[in-house]
Amino acid sequence: MKILLLGSGGREHALAWKIAQSAACEQLYIAPGNAGTAAHGTNVNIAVNDFEQIRSFCIDHQIDMLVPGSEEPLVLGIYDFFKSDDALRHIPVIGPSKEGAQLEGSKAFAKQFMQRHHIPTASYREFDDSSFEEGLAYLLQHPVPIVLKADGLAAGKGVVITSAYEEAAAEFEGMIKSAKFGDAGRKVVIEQFLTGIELSVFVLTDGKNYKILPTAKDYKRIGEGDTGLNTGGMGAVSPVPFATDAFMEKVENTIIRPTVEGLRKEGIIYQGFIFFGLINVEGEPFVIEYNCRMGDPETEVVIPRLQNDLPELFTAVQQERLDTMQIAEDPRAAATVMLVSKGYPEAYEKGREITGIPLPAKDQLVFHAGTRAADNKVLTNGGRVMTVTSLAGDLRIALAHSRQTAEDIQFEGKYYRRDIGYEFIS
Ligand code: AMP
Ligand code: GLY
């Protein structure tokens, strides 16, 4: 099989590393990829949202499978683009239709979907320009903290949580009246604040059947002790110690199955990953958000623990026979620690040389995120630069190994959190 993977983050490096190990993968291309993905296939200089160029590439290189790593092409409708084109229709796309991707692309769509299928989530109301005054009144009598969510994709920045009414009102007005998050924020969801500990659950579905992948927890805040600004993710661990069999049974019965069945009943085409962003409220799971792709950096701990052949699973997805597959998990724990550029998630510099990147080892993998190769050097090319994943029988050991390597890798302005996994090792 000739496979084209779309994306350029640590998630895509982990996916490329895994896909390239499959005997079924004859050739792997990554568009646009990074300095790390180039070790597992051929990087192609095409942006993930440039559908016309992706189309030409697939035809010219006789691509047999498309794997979108990030949400952008999915929310923009790459599935539908392929299925409505005579020259591309035969190529399986591992991801949902544009309608299915609305689970991530529209908070209002996701909330309505959950309500229709009685899936536990925070109670909410949605407002737009026509209900602005009503929304303001609703907000001012809402218990604090108040959670405001811009409806569409907002690069992880569309959620505001505040206990100050004035700030909430100003944010609400900014979202609706001044389009603070562009059209993404023209509609706003105001929801109940849930208190608990979050985790990420990933499912691969063929539209009828599903398989649950290893659980993970990511660390979104920039600062140690979960302080400071939200980021794309500063590290992750897998498995999640509190995701016991009893808890996961509740997740499957009240959340996963109703979601997959709900999509099928509504005729929404969905053959790909579903990312359930969950919160454990006193032992009961609630959905915080859906994403239509794998998480980053969760993929960097989930994929190394997955013992299956990934292209084989993808083929089973396309042939709607996931029920014949068995997921095999490495019993060891995995931890990943993300190295970022000083200033991230706000302004940061690029182009710094990275040294001290270790060679791949049995129990450790370095996945590149924002990097690029130039003149035999590896340079920083993003806020999240690379992540160090370690596997060990004990999470504590995996974390210590990742921290040590994070220390050894050098670039100007390097920062990483030393407390990833803190709540599970004290
Ligand atoms: P989202 O983009 O929906 O994942 O929201 C970003 C982050 O905000 C989540 O990872 C949570 O930490 C937090 N969050 C979102 N919704 C809620 C909620 N209803 N209650 C508590 N925290 C929330
Ligand atoms: N790590 C969270 C995400 O990928 O959205």
PDB file of C-alpha atoms in Angstrom, residues 199-410:
ATOM      1  CA  LEU A 199      -8.431  11.920  30.520  1.00  0.00           C
ATOM      2  CA  SER A 200      -8.419  11.144  26.809  1.00  0.00           C
ATOM      3  CA  VAL A 201     -10.024   8.045  25.360  1.00  0.00           C
ATOM      4  CA  PHE A 202      -9.458   7.108  21.720  1.00  0.00           C
ATOM      5  CA  VAL A 203     -11.568   4.890  19.581  1.00  0.00           C
ATOM      6  CA  LEU A 204     -11.111   3.676  16.039  1.00  0.00           C
ATOM      7  CA  THR A 205     -14.446   3.053  14.344  1.00  0.00           C
ATOM      8  CA  ASP A 206     -15.510   1.642  10.988  1.00  0.00           C
ATOM      9  CA  GLY A 207     -18.952   3.180  11.395  1.00  0.00           C
ATOM     10  CA  LYS A 208     -20.469  -0.014  12.869  1.00  0.00           C
ATOM     11  CA  ASN A 209     -17.843  -1.481  15.148  1.00  0.00           C
ATOM     12  CA  TYR A 210     -15.239   0.214  17.277  1.00  0.00           C
ATOM     13  CA  LYS A 211     -12.049  -0.612  19.132  1.00  0.00           C
ATOM     14  CA  ILE A 212     -10.861   1.238  22.215  1.00  0.00           C
ATOM     15  CA  LEU A 213      -7.177   2.190  22.155  1.00  0.00           C
ATOM     16  CA  PRO A 214      -4.943   2.659  25.220  1.00  0.00           C
ATOM     17  CA  THR A 215      -6.075   5.533  27.497  1.00  0.00           C
ATOM     18  CA  ALA A 216      -3.959   8.647  28.028  1.00  0.00           C
ATOM     19  CA  LYS A 217      -3.848  11.846  30.022  1.00  0.00           C
ATOM     20  CA  ASP A 218      -2.285  15.011  28.712  1.00  0.00           C
ATOM     21  CA  TYR A 219      -1.041  18.109  30.509  1.00  0.00           C
ATOM     22  CA  LYS A 220      -2.345  21.214  28.784  1.00  0.00           C
ATOM     23  CA  ARG A 221      -0.996  24.089  30.866  1.00  0.00           C
ATOM     24  CA  ILE A 222       2.397  25.622  30.167  1.00  0.00           C
ATOM     25  CA  GLY A 223       3.485  25.793  33.814  1.00  0.00           C
ATOM     26  CA  GLU A 224       4.324  23.160  36.396  1.00  0.00           C
ATOM     27  CA  GLY A 225       1.490  22.358  38.791  1.00  0.00           C
ATOM     28  CA  ASP A 226      -0.977  22.929  35.898  1.00  0.00           C
ATOM     29  CA  THR A 227      -0.594  26.701  35.932  1.00  0.00           C
ATOM     30  CA  GLY A 228      -0.444  29.366  33.240  1.00  0.00           C
ATOM     31  CA  LEU A 229      -1.741  29.418  29.695  1.00  0.00           C
ATOM     32  CA  ASN A 230      -3.289  26.500  27.845  1.00  0.00           C
ATOM     33  CA  THR A 231      -1.090  24.864  25.221  1.00  0.00           C
ATOM     34  CA  GLY A 232      -1.585  22.089  22.699  1.00  0.00           C
ATOM     35  CA  GLY A 233      -0.180  19.739  25.348  1.00  0.00           C
ATOM     36  CA  MET A 234       3.087  19.599  27.300  1.00  0.00           C
ATOM     37  CA  GLY A 235       3.293  15.883  27.955  1.00  0.00           C
ATOM     38  CA  ALA A 236       1.214  12.763  28.444  1.00  0.00           C
ATOM     39  CA  VAL A 237       1.076   9.427  30.188  1.00  0.00           C
ATOM     40  CA  SER A 238      -0.553   6.111  29.279  1.00  0.00           C
ATOM     41  CA  PRO A 239      -2.298   4.176  30.714  1.00  0.00           C
ATOM     42  CA  VAL A 240      -4.315   6.404  33.069  1.00  0.00           C
ATOM     43  CA  PRO A 241      -4.234   4.804  36.527  1.00  0.00           C
ATOM     44  CA  PHE A 242      -7.785   5.856  37.473  1.00  0.00           C
ATOM     45  CA  ALA A 243      -9.242   4.487  34.224  1.00  0.00           C
ATOM     46  CA  THR A 244     -10.017   1.160  35.871  1.00  0.00           C
ATOM     47  CA  ASP A 245     -12.034  -1.572  34.152  1.00  0.00           C
ATOM     48  CA  ALA A 246     -15.143  -0.452  36.052  1.00  0.00           C
ATOM     49  CA  PHE A 247     -14.678   3.187  34.985  1.00  0.00           C
ATOM     50  CA  MET A 248     -13.974   2.221  31.364  1.00  0.00           C
ATOM     51  CA  GLU A 249     -17.094   0.070  31.338  1.00  0.00           C
ATOM     52  CA  LYS A 250     -19.117   3.181  32.197  1.00  0.00           C
ATOM     53  CA  VAL A 251     -17.272   5.126  29.499  1.00  0.00           C
ATOM     54  CA  GLU A 252     -18.055   2.461  26.933  1.00  0.00           C
ATOM     55  CA  ASN A 253     -21.709   2.013  27.906  1.00  0.00           C
ATOM     56  CA  THR A 254     -22.706   5.628  28.455  1.00  0.00           C
ATOM     57  CA  ILE A 255     -20.414   7.434  26.005  1.00  0.00           C
ATOM     58  CA  ILE A 256     -18.602   5.374  23.356  1.00  0.00           C
ATOM     59  CA  ARG A 257     -21.377   3.035  22.238  1.00  0.00           C
ATOM     60  CA  PRO A 258     -24.089   5.740  22.184  1.00  0.00           C
ATOM     61  CA  THR A 259     -21.753   7.953  20.139  1.00  0.00           C
ATOM     62  CA  VAL A 260     -20.951   5.340  17.482  1.00  0.00           C
ATOM     63  CA  GLU A 261     -24.581   4.183  17.355  1.00  0.00           C
ATOM     64  CA  GLY A 262     -25.800   7.776  17.255  1.00  0.00           C
ATOM     65  CA  LEU A 263     -23.608   8.558  14.260  1.00  0.00           C
ATOM     66  CA  ARG A 264     -24.805   5.436  12.466  1.00  0.00           C
ATOM     67  CA  LYS A 265     -28.487   6.062  13.234  1.00  0.00           C
ATOM     68  CA  GLU A 266     -28.216   9.611  11.955  1.00  0.00           C
ATOM     69  CA  GLY A 267     -26.524   8.405   8.772  1.00  0.00           C
ATOM     70  CA  ILE A 268     -23.346  10.358   9.513  1.00  0.00           C
ATOM     71  CA  ILE A 269     -20.405   8.709   7.750  1.00  0.00           C
ATOM     72  CA  TYR A 270     -17.573   8.197  10.193  1.00  0.00           C
ATOM     73  CA  GLN A 271     -14.680   5.788   9.628  1.00  0.00           C
ATOM     74  CA  GLY A 272     -11.729   6.961  11.651  1.00  0.00           C
ATOM     75  CA  PHE A 273     -10.572   8.024  15.081  1.00  0.00           C
ATOM     76  CA  ILE A 274     -12.862   9.541  17.702  1.00  0.00           C
ATOM     77  CA  PHE A 275     -11.122  11.342  20.546  1.00  0.00           C
ATOM     78  CA  PHE A 276     -13.261  11.587  23.674  1.00  0.00           C
ATOM     79  CA  GLY A 277     -12.017  14.345  25.971  1.00  0.00           C
ATOM     80  CA  LEU A 278     -13.515  13.146  29.268  1.00  0.00           C
ATOM     81  CA  ILE A 279     -13.665  14.297  32.844  1.00  0.00           C
ATOM     82  CA  ASN A 280     -14.065  11.967  35.801  1.00  0.00           C
ATOM     83  CA  VAL A 281     -16.524  13.591  38.198  1.00  0.00           C
ATOM     84  CA  GLU A 282     -16.530  11.477  41.351  1.00  0.00           C
ATOM     85  CA  GLY A 283     -16.253   8.277  39.357  1.00  0.00           C
ATOM     86  CA  GLU A 284     -18.745   9.265  36.636  1.00  0.00           C
ATOM     87  CA  PRO A 285     -17.427  10.070  33.147  1.00  0.00           C
ATOM     88  CA  PHE A 286     -18.665  13.182  31.272  1.00  0.00           C
ATOM     89  CA  VAL A 287     -17.693  14.399  27.796  1.00  0.00           C
ATOM     90  CA  ILE A 288     -15.828  17.718  27.763  1.00  0.00           C
ATOM     91  CA  GLU A 289     -15.213  17.620  24.031  1.00  0.00           C
ATOM     92  CA  TYR A 290     -15.003  15.416  20.977  1.00  0.00           C
ATOM     93  CA  ASN A 291     -12.179  15.575  18.467  1.00  0.00           C
ATOM     94  CA  CYS A 292     -12.211  13.861  15.103  1.00  0.00           C
ATOM     95  CA  ARG A 293      -8.553  12.787  15.176  1.00  0.00           C
ATOM     96  CA  MET A 294      -5.951  11.482  17.594  1.00  0.00           C
ATOM     97  CA  GLY A 295      -4.584  13.747  20.345  1.00  0.00           C
ATOM     98  CA  ASP A 296      -1.201  15.366  20.363  1.00  0.00           C
ATOM     99  CA  PRO A 297       0.826  14.519  22.511  1.00  0.00           C
ATOM    100  CA  GLU A 298      -1.414  11.591  23.532  1.00  0.00           C
ATOM    101  CA  THR A 299      -0.603   9.778  20.273  1.00  0.00           C
ATOM    102  CA  GLU A 300       3.048   9.789  21.297  1.00  0.00           C
ATOM    103  CA  VAL A 301       2.203   7.530  24.254  1.00  0.00           C
ATOM    104  CA  VAL A 302      -0.797   5.642  22.829  1.00  0.00           C
ATOM    105  CA  ILE A 303       0.816   4.527  19.562  1.00  0.00           C
ATOM    106  CA  PRO A 304       4.029   3.160  21.138  1.00  0.00           C
ATOM    107  CA  ARG A 305       1.817   1.033  23.434  1.00  0.00           C
ATOM    108  CA  LEU A 306      -0.319  -0.266  20.572  1.00  0.00           C
ATOM    109  CA  GLN A 307       1.038  -3.600  19.417  1.00  0.00           C
ATOM    110  CA  ASN A 308      -1.209  -3.999  16.382  1.00  0.00           C
ATOM    111  CA  ASP A 309      -0.202  -3.315  12.816  1.00  0.00           C
ATOM    112  CA  LEU A 310      -1.787   0.084  12.180  1.00  0.00           C
ATOM    113  CA  PRO A 311      -2.321  -0.156   8.384  1.00  0.00           C
ATOM    114  CA  GLU A 312      -3.986  -3.543   9.017  1.00  0.00           C
ATOM    115  CA  LEU A 313      -6.389  -1.846  11.441  1.00  0.00           C
ATOM    116  CA  PHE A 314      -7.030   0.894   8.861  1.00  0.00           C
ATOM    117  CA  THR A 315      -7.828  -1.726   6.214  1.00  0.00           C
ATOM    118  CA  ALA A 316     -10.272  -3.346   8.639  1.00  0.00           C
ATOM    119  CA  VAL A 317     -11.876   0.083   9.132  1.00  0.00           C
ATOM    120  CA  GLN A 318     -12.319   0.514   5.409  1.00  0.00           C
ATOM    121  CA  GLN A 319     -13.762  -3.003   5.049  1.00  0.00           C
ATOM    122  CA  GLU A 320     -16.055  -2.535   8.070  1.00  0.00           C
ATOM    123  CA  ARG A 321     -14.669  -5.564   9.848  1.00  0.00           C
ATOM    124  CA  LEU A 322     -13.076  -4.056  12.934  1.00  0.00           C
ATOM    125  CA  ASP A 323     -15.073  -6.606  14.933  1.00  0.00           C
ATOM    126  CA  THR A 324     -12.623  -9.256  13.695  1.00  0.00           C
ATOM    127  CA  MET A 325      -9.640  -7.405  15.155  1.00  0.00           C
ATOM    128  CA  GLN A 326      -8.246  -7.607  18.661  1.00  0.00           C
ATOM    129  CA  ILE A 327      -6.363  -4.671  20.159  1.00  0.00           C
ATOM    130  CA  ALA A 328      -3.078  -5.628  21.829  1.00  0.00           C
ATOM    131  CA  GLU A 329      -1.546  -3.233  24.348  1.00  0.00           C
ATOM    132  CA  ASP A 330       2.005  -3.186  25.637  1.00  0.00           C
ATOM    133  CA  PRO A 331       1.554  -3.668  29.404  1.00  0.00           C
ATOM    134  CA  ARG A 332       4.313  -1.154  30.131  1.00  0.00           C
ATOM    135  CA  ALA A 333       3.592   2.465  30.995  1.00  0.00           C
ATOM    136  CA  ALA A 334       4.544   5.225  28.573  1.00  0.00           C
ATOM    137  CA  ALA A 335       5.356   8.840  29.353  1.00  0.00           C
ATOM    138  CA  THR A 336       6.160  11.688  27.005  1.00  0.00           C
ATOM    139  CA  VAL A 337       7.698  15.076  27.835  1.00  0.00           C
ATOM    140  CA  MET A 338       7.362  17.900  25.306  1.00  0.00           C
ATOM    141  CA  LEU A 339      10.214  20.326  24.671  1.00  0.00           C
ATOM    142  CA  VAL A 340       8.958  23.743  23.626  1.00  0.00           C
ATOM    143  CA  SER A 341      10.407  27.054  22.477  1.00  0.00           C
ATOM    144  CA  LYS A 342      10.667  29.857  25.031  1.00  0.00           C
ATOM    145  CA  GLY A 343       7.590  32.064  24.789  1.00  0.00           C
ATOM    146  CA  TYR A 344       5.209  29.316  23.628  1.00  0.00           C
ATOM    147  CA  PRO A 345       2.153  29.340  23.565  1.00  0.00           C
ATOM    148  CA  GLU A 346       2.616  33.020  22.779  1.00  0.00           C
ATOM    149  CA  ALA A 347       5.311  34.446  20.475  1.00  0.00           C
ATOM    150  CA  TYR A 348       8.501  32.380  20.132  1.00  0.00           C
ATOM    151  CA  GLU A 349      11.507  32.220  17.868  1.00  0.00           C
ATOM    152  CA  LYS A 350      12.283  29.589  15.260  1.00  0.00           C
ATOM    153  CA  GLY A 351      15.449  28.407  13.538  1.00  0.00           C
ATOM    154  CA  ARG A 352      17.490  27.436  16.627  1.00  0.00           C
ATOM    155  CA  GLU A 353      19.834  24.484  16.139  1.00  0.00           C
ATOM    156  CA  ILE A 354      18.947  21.363  18.146  1.00  0.00           C
ATOM    157  CA  THR A 355      21.774  19.139  19.400  1.00  0.00           C
ATOM    158  CA  GLY A 356      22.017  16.079  21.622  1.00  0.00           C
ATOM    159  CA  ILE A 357      19.100  14.219  20.036  1.00  0.00           C
ATOM    160  CA  PRO A 358      19.723  10.599  21.089  1.00  0.00           C
ATOM    161  CA  LEU A 359      19.662   7.682  18.672  1.00  0.00           C
ATOM    162  CA  PRO A 360      16.495   5.568  18.898  1.00  0.00           C
ATOM    163  CA  ALA A 361      16.697   3.143  21.814  1.00  0.00           C
ATOM    164  CA  LYS A 362      14.663   0.109  22.795  1.00  0.00           C
ATOM    165  CA  ASP A 363      12.639   1.855  25.468  1.00  0.00           C
ATOM    166  CA  GLN A 364      12.763   5.420  24.225  1.00  0.00           C
ATOM    167  CA  LEU A 365      11.583   7.326  21.158  1.00  0.00           C
ATOM    168  CA  VAL A 366      12.060  10.955  20.260  1.00  0.00           C
ATOM    169  CA  PHE A 367       9.218  12.327  18.155  1.00  0.00           C
ATOM    170  CA  HIS A 368       9.757  15.580  16.308  1.00  0.00           C
ATOM    171  CA  ALA A 369       7.007  18.225  16.234  1.00  0.00           C
ATOM    172  CA  GLY A 370       8.136  21.698  15.127  1.00  0.00           C
ATOM    173  CA  THR A 371      11.452  20.850  13.487  1.00  0.00           C
ATOM    174  CA  ARG A 372      12.972  21.086  10.044  1.00  0.00           C
ATOM    175  CA  ALA A 373      16.197  19.806   8.542  1.00  0.00           C
ATOM    176  CA  ALA A 374      18.658  22.217   6.937  1.00  0.00           C
ATOM    177  CA  ASP A 375      22.339  21.689   6.000  1.00  0.00           C
ATOM    178  CA  ASN A 376      22.570  18.459   7.985  1.00  0.00           C
ATOM    179  CA  LYS A 377      21.253  20.229  11.049  1.00  0.00           C
ATOM    180  CA  VAL A 378      17.919  20.001  12.805  1.00  0.00           C
ATOM    181  CA  LEU A 379      16.361  23.398  13.530  1.00  0.00           C
ATOM    182  CA  THR A 380      13.411  24.431  15.666  1.00  0.00           C
ATOM    183  CA  ASN A 381      10.418  25.304  13.524  1.00  0.00           C
ATOM    184  CA  GLY A 382       7.510  25.621  15.958  1.00  0.00           C
ATOM    185  CA  GLY A 383       6.393  26.206  19.530  1.00  0.00           C
ATOM    186  CA  ARG A 384       6.235  22.527  20.384  1.00  0.00           C
ATOM    187  CA  VAL A 385       9.604  21.250  19.135  1.00  0.00           C
ATOM    188  CA  MET A 386       9.935  17.579  20.037  1.00  0.00           C
ATOM    189  CA  THR A 387       8.768  15.089  22.607  1.00  0.00           C
ATOM    190  CA  VAL A 388      10.588  12.288  24.401  1.00  0.00           C
ATOM    191  CA  THR A 389       8.594   9.109  24.988  1.00  0.00           C
ATOM    192  CA  SER A 390       9.850   6.391  27.341  1.00  0.00           C
ATOM    193  CA  LEU A 391       8.388   3.006  28.159  1.00  0.00           C
ATOM    194  CA  ALA A 392       8.968   1.159  31.423  1.00  0.00           C
ATOM    195  CA  GLY A 393       7.310  -1.307  33.752  1.00  0.00           C
ATOM    196  CA  ASP A 394       6.807   1.559  36.181  1.00  0.00           C
ATOM    197  CA  LEU A 395       5.494   4.993  35.172  1.00  0.00           C
ATOM    198  CA  ARG A 396       7.949   6.617  37.560  1.00  0.00           C
ATOM    199  CA  ILE A 397      10.894   5.126  35.646  1.00  0.00           C
ATOM    200  CA  ALA A 398       9.450   6.062  32.253  1.00  0.00           C
ATOM    201  CA  LEU A 399       9.036   9.665  33.463  1.00  0.00           C
ATOM    202  CA  ALA A 400      12.576   9.809  34.839  1.00  0.00           C
ATOM    203  CA  HIS A 401      14.014   8.532  31.532  1.00  0.00           C
ATOM    204  CA  SER A 402      12.069  11.085  29.506  1.00  0.00           C
ATOM    205  CA  ARG A 403      13.100  13.916  31.818  1.00  0.00           C
ATOM    206  CA  GLN A 404      16.763  12.914  31.571  1.00  0.00           C
ATOM    207  CA  THR A 405      16.694  12.943  27.766  1.00  0.00           C
ATOM    208  CA  ALA A 406      14.718  16.206  27.749  1.00  0.00           C
ATOM    209  CA  GLU A 407      17.610  17.615  29.785  1.00  0.00           C
ATOM    210  CA  ASP A 408      20.238  16.250  27.375  1.00  0.00           C
ATOM    211  CA  ILE A 409      18.657  17.649  24.207  1.00  0.00           C
ATOM    212  CA  GLN A 410      19.813  21.229  23.709  1.00  0.00           C
TER     213      GLN A 410
END
